[in-house]
Short mmCIF file of C-alpha atoms in Angstrom, two decimals:
data_model
loop_
_atom_site.label_atom_id
_atom_site.label_comp_id
_atom_site.label_asym_id
_atom_site.label_seq_id
_atom_site.Cartn_x
_atom_site.Cartn_y
_atom_site.Cartn_z
CA ASP A 1 -126.66 -51.20 -25.52
CA ALA A 2 -130.11 -49.48 -25.52
CA LYS A 3 -131.20 -47.96 -22.28
CA THR A 4 -134.29 -49.31 -20.44
CA THR A 5 -136.80 -47.65 -18.18
CA GLN A 6 -138.79 -49.39 -15.68
CA PRO A 7 -141.11 -48.48 -12.74
CA THR A 8 -139.31 -48.27 -9.37
CA SER A 9 -141.95 -50.64 -7.64
CA MET A 10 -145.21 -52.51 -8.34
CA ASP A 11 -147.81 -54.55 -6.06
CA CYS A 12 -149.43 -57.42 -7.29
CA ALA A 13 -152.02 -59.82 -5.38
CA GLU A 14 -151.11 -63.35 -4.88
CA GLY A 15 -152.61 -65.72 -7.62
CA ARG A 16 -153.20 -62.55 -9.98
CA ALA A 17 -150.83 -61.96 -12.97
CA ALA A 18 -148.16 -59.60 -12.67
CA ASN A 19 -147.50 -57.44 -15.63
CA LEU A 20 -144.09 -55.53 -15.51
CA PRO A 21 -143.47 -53.11 -18.22
CA CYS A 22 -140.22 -52.08 -19.83
CA ASN A 23 -139.52 -49.03 -22.29
CA HIS A 24 -136.34 -49.58 -24.67
CA SER A 25 -137.59 -46.61 -27.13
CA THR A 26 -133.77 -46.64 -28.60
CA ILE A 27 -133.39 -50.27 -29.21
CA SER A 28 -131.76 -51.43 -32.49
CA GLY A 29 -132.76 -54.27 -34.92
CA ASN A 30 -130.18 -56.77 -33.58
CA GLU A 31 -130.89 -56.17 -29.81
CA TYR A 32 -132.57 -58.73 -27.50
CA VAL A 33 -134.67 -58.02 -24.39
CA TYR A 34 -133.66 -60.01 -21.54
CA TRP A 35 -135.39 -60.30 -18.20
CA TYR A 36 -133.49 -61.39 -14.98
CA ARG A 37 -134.96 -61.15 -11.48
CA GLN A 38 -133.04 -60.89 -8.01
CA ILE A 39 -134.86 -62.03 -4.96
CA HIS A 40 -133.58 -60.55 -1.70
CA SER A 41 -129.91 -61.45 -1.12
CA GLN A 42 -129.60 -64.04 -3.81
CA GLY A 43 -127.77 -63.62 -7.02
CA PRO A 44 -129.95 -62.75 -10.02
CA GLN A 45 -131.76 -65.25 -12.08
CA TYR A 46 -132.53 -65.43 -15.72
CA ILE A 47 -136.18 -65.57 -16.70
CA ILE A 48 -136.53 -65.17 -20.42
CA HIS A 49 -135.36 -63.30 -23.41
CA GLY A 50 -136.69 -62.42 -26.88
CA LEU A 51 -135.99 -60.55 -30.23
CA LYS A 52 -139.38 -59.68 -31.73
CA ASN A 53 -141.55 -62.51 -31.24
CA ASN A 54 -143.45 -63.26 -28.00
CA GLU A 55 -141.92 -65.82 -25.79
CA THR A 56 -143.14 -68.15 -23.27
CA ASN A 57 -141.35 -70.46 -20.84
CA GLU A 58 -142.03 -72.27 -17.77
CA MET A 59 -141.69 -69.16 -15.65
CA ALA A 60 -143.03 -66.23 -17.65
CA SER A 61 -144.32 -64.80 -20.95
CA LEU A 62 -142.60 -61.91 -22.80
CA ILE A 63 -144.73 -59.70 -24.75
CA ILE A 64 -142.49 -57.20 -27.21
CA THR A 65 -144.46 -54.58 -29.03
CA GLU A 66 -144.35 -54.57 -32.85
CA ASP A 67 -142.31 -51.49 -32.90
CA ARG A 68 -140.02 -53.29 -30.24
CA LYS A 69 -139.83 -49.97 -28.22
CA SER A 70 -141.56 -51.65 -25.12
CA SER A 71 -142.15 -55.19 -23.66
CA THR A 72 -143.90 -56.58 -20.82
CA LEU A 73 -142.88 -59.60 -18.63
CA ILE A 74 -146.03 -61.39 -17.45
CA LEU A 75 -146.06 -63.84 -14.47
CA PRO A 76 -149.38 -65.47 -15.18
CA HIS A 77 -150.11 -66.36 -11.29
CA ALA A 78 -147.84 -64.46 -8.92
CA THR A 79 -146.87 -66.12 -5.68
CA LEU A 80 -145.11 -64.65 -2.66
CA ARG A 81 -141.81 -66.14 -3.68
CA ASP A 82 -142.06 -64.18 -6.96
CA THR A 83 -141.59 -61.05 -4.69
CA ALA A 84 -138.21 -59.78 -6.18
CA VAL A 85 -136.39 -57.16 -8.32
CA TYR A 86 -136.89 -57.53 -11.98
CA TYR A 87 -134.64 -56.37 -14.34
CA CYS A 88 -135.12 -55.65 -18.08
CA ILE A 89 -131.83 -55.59 -20.10
CA VAL A 90 -131.37 -54.88 -23.69
CA ARG A 91 -128.33 -56.27 -25.32
CA GLY A 92 -127.35 -57.09 -28.88
CA LEU A 93 -124.63 -59.06 -30.50
CA HIS A 94 -120.89 -57.70 -30.35
CA GLY A 95 -118.11 -58.10 -32.56
CA GLY A 96 -115.75 -58.69 -29.77
CA ALA A 97 -115.92 -60.79 -26.55
CA THR A 98 -117.95 -58.48 -24.39
CA ASN A 99 -120.87 -59.79 -22.73
CA LYS A 100 -121.68 -57.38 -20.38
CA LEU A 101 -125.23 -57.12 -19.05
CA ILE A 102 -126.06 -53.79 -17.95
CA PHE A 103 -128.33 -53.77 -14.92
CA GLY A 104 -130.39 -50.82 -13.98
CA THR A 105 -132.34 -50.58 -10.80
CA GLY A 106 -135.08 -52.60 -11.93
CA THR A 107 -138.62 -52.82 -10.62
CA LEU A 108 -139.38 -54.20 -7.04
CA LEU A 109 -142.44 -56.41 -7.36
CA ALA A 110 -144.19 -56.97 -3.98
CA VAL A 111 -146.78 -59.83 -4.24
CA GLN A 112 -149.30 -59.26 -1.66
CA PRO A 113 -151.14 -62.23 0.24
CA ASN B 1 -124.41 -79.97 -10.01
CA ALA B 2 -123.72 -77.02 -7.72
CA GLY B 3 -123.95 -74.58 -10.49
CA VAL B 4 -121.58 -71.37 -9.55
CA THR B 5 -120.16 -71.20 -5.98
CA GLN B 6 -118.29 -68.47 -4.15
CA THR B 7 -116.33 -68.43 -1.20
CA PRO B 8 -116.37 -66.76 1.39
CA LYS B 9 -120.05 -65.92 1.93
CA PHE B 10 -119.19 -63.12 4.39
CA GLN B 11 -115.94 -61.08 5.09
CA VAL B 12 -114.92 -58.01 7.01
CA LEU B 13 -111.67 -56.50 6.15
CA LYS B 14 -109.53 -53.52 7.39
CA THR B 15 -108.57 -50.68 4.99
CA GLY B 16 -105.33 -51.75 3.33
CA GLN B 17 -105.79 -55.43 3.74
CA SER B 18 -105.76 -57.91 0.95
CA MET B 19 -108.00 -60.76 -0.08
CA THR B 20 -109.09 -63.03 -2.77
CA LEU B 21 -112.54 -63.90 -3.75
CA GLN B 22 -113.19 -67.33 -5.05
CA CYS B 23 -115.58 -68.58 -7.68
CA ALA B 24 -115.99 -71.84 -9.42
CA GLN B 25 -118.71 -73.35 -11.90
CA ASP B 26 -119.24 -76.73 -12.71
CA MET B 27 -121.18 -76.27 -16.04
CA ASN B 28 -118.32 -76.40 -18.36
CA HIS B 29 -119.03 -72.68 -19.23
CA ASN B 30 -116.40 -70.75 -21.21
CA SER B 31 -117.13 -67.41 -19.75
CA MET B 32 -116.90 -66.03 -16.29
CA TYR B 33 -117.70 -62.53 -14.67
CA TRP B 34 -117.32 -60.62 -11.66
CA TYR B 35 -120.18 -57.86 -10.56
CA ARG B 36 -120.51 -55.93 -7.53
CA GLN B 37 -123.87 -54.51 -6.21
CA ASP B 38 -123.68 -51.56 -3.88
CA PRO B 39 -127.01 -51.03 -1.63
CA GLY B 40 -130.19 -49.97 -3.76
CA MET B 41 -128.18 -50.23 -7.02
CA GLY B 42 -127.81 -52.72 -10.18
CA LEU B 43 -125.05 -54.95 -10.60
CA ARG B 44 -121.97 -53.59 -12.21
CA LEU B 45 -119.29 -55.64 -14.26
CA ILE B 46 -115.85 -55.51 -12.82
CA TYR B 47 -113.96 -58.04 -14.97
CA TYR B 48 -114.87 -60.87 -17.22
CA SER B 49 -113.15 -63.75 -18.82
CA ALA B 50 -114.58 -64.66 -22.26
CA SER B 51 -112.42 -67.77 -22.31
CA GLU B 52 -109.82 -69.57 -20.36
CA GLY B 53 -106.65 -67.72 -20.28
CA THR B 54 -108.41 -64.30 -21.12
CA THR B 55 -109.46 -61.45 -19.00
CA ASP B 56 -110.81 -58.13 -19.68
CA LYS B 57 -111.95 -54.93 -17.76
CA GLY B 58 -115.55 -54.20 -17.19
CA GLU B 59 -117.20 -51.01 -16.11
CA VAL B 60 -115.44 -50.65 -12.56
CA PRO B 61 -111.94 -52.39 -12.68
CA ASN B 62 -110.04 -50.15 -10.38
CA GLY B 63 -108.83 -51.60 -7.28
CA TYR B 64 -109.16 -55.30 -8.64
CA ASN B 65 -107.12 -57.98 -10.28
CA VAL B 66 -108.60 -61.33 -11.65
CA SER B 67 -107.21 -64.49 -12.45
CA ARG B 68 -108.76 -67.17 -14.65
CA LEU B 69 -106.99 -70.14 -12.88
CA ASN B 70 -108.56 -72.77 -15.16
CA LYS B 71 -111.85 -73.32 -17.15
CA ARG B 72 -113.64 -73.73 -13.83
CA GLU B 73 -112.34 -70.91 -11.47
CA PHE B 74 -112.36 -67.45 -11.72
CA SER B 75 -110.86 -65.37 -8.68
CA LEU B 76 -111.14 -61.70 -7.54
CA ARG B 77 -108.38 -60.14 -5.80
CA LEU B 78 -108.41 -56.91 -3.74
CA GLU B 79 -104.73 -55.79 -3.44
CA SER B 80 -105.51 -52.89 -0.78
CA ALA B 81 -109.04 -52.69 0.40
CA ALA B 82 -110.83 -49.52 0.82
CA PRO B 83 -114.15 -48.60 2.44
CA SER B 84 -115.62 -47.77 -1.21
CA GLN B 85 -115.09 -51.54 -1.99
CA THR B 86 -117.69 -52.37 0.69
CA SER B 87 -120.37 -54.27 -1.48
CA VAL B 88 -121.86 -57.57 -2.42
CA TYR B 89 -119.80 -59.30 -5.06
CA PHE B 90 -121.26 -61.77 -7.63
CA CYS B 91 -119.70 -64.11 -9.84
CA ALA B 92 -121.44 -65.27 -12.91
CA SER B 93 -120.80 -67.81 -15.57
CA SER B 94 -122.31 -68.45 -19.10
CA LYS B 95 -121.49 -70.77 -22.10
CA THR B 96 -120.01 -68.35 -24.47
CA SER B 97 -119.58 -64.54 -24.76
CA GLY B 98 -120.42 -62.35 -27.82
CA GLN B 99 -123.41 -64.22 -28.41
CA ALA B 100 -126.98 -62.65 -28.39
CA TYR B 101 -128.05 -65.69 -26.25
CA ASN B 102 -126.14 -65.19 -23.13
CA GLU B 103 -128.12 -66.39 -20.17
CA GLN B 104 -125.74 -66.04 -17.34
CA PHE B 105 -125.84 -68.05 -14.09
CA PHE B 106 -124.97 -66.30 -10.81
CA GLY B 107 -123.49 -67.31 -7.59
CA PRO B 108 -124.93 -66.65 -4.04
CA GLY B 109 -122.65 -63.74 -3.54
CA THR B 110 -119.91 -62.67 -1.08
CA ARG B 111 -120.84 -59.72 1.33
CA LEU B 112 -117.69 -57.67 1.78
CA THR B 113 -117.31 -54.98 4.43
CA VAL B 114 -114.06 -52.76 4.90
CA LEU B 115 -113.70 -50.74 7.71
#
C-alpha cells in the first residue's frame, strides 16, 4: 500500500471550508484513497473514498488530482464538531483476505469559533 | 442497531494478569478486526478475521490471541499482560475483506492500563 503524507495540524474558522491535503505520490493504478476521522476518545469514522474521480457525499468532498499523486478532503462548512484527527489512507485490492488499513498519524484539524 | 459494541470500556490490570476484550457487531458483517492505538499514534492492526472461522495476524500480534466465536463476536485475549500493552483497543467490522470498498465501522474502544 502506498504511503501517505499529511500535515500534522491545521486550523479552520467555524463556518468556513476546511481543505485537508494528502500526498500519495507512490499510489498505484488500483489503489483507492480513503479518509477517516477520529474525534477525541472515539473510534475512527469513515468519511469518503475515491479512485480517480472526485467524490461527494453528505459529509465531505474528495478531490483527487489527475495524476492521482495527491488529494484534498473538503469539509464545506466546518463546525466545532468537526475538530478531529483526519486520516488519509491509500489501499488497493489484494488477492488474499487482507483488509488492513494503515493509519498514519493524520492531521489534527482544529475548528476555531 | 447498535453497530459495534465493546466491553469493557475501561480496565486496569497488573502485569501477568489475563483478560479478554469482547466485541460484537449487529450489522451482519463478515469481517472483523482488532486494532490498538498508543498515545499520539495511529491505529495498528493486531488480528483480523476475514470471515467466520478464520483469523489472521496483523502488524502487531505478539502477546495476543483471538477467537471468532460466531459471525457476530470477535474476542481479543491477553494471556499475560505487560505494561507495553497499555493502549486503547478498537474493534471494527466490515462487510467483506479483500475488496477495495472496505468501509470499516469502529467500536468505542477499550482503555486498558497494565501496571
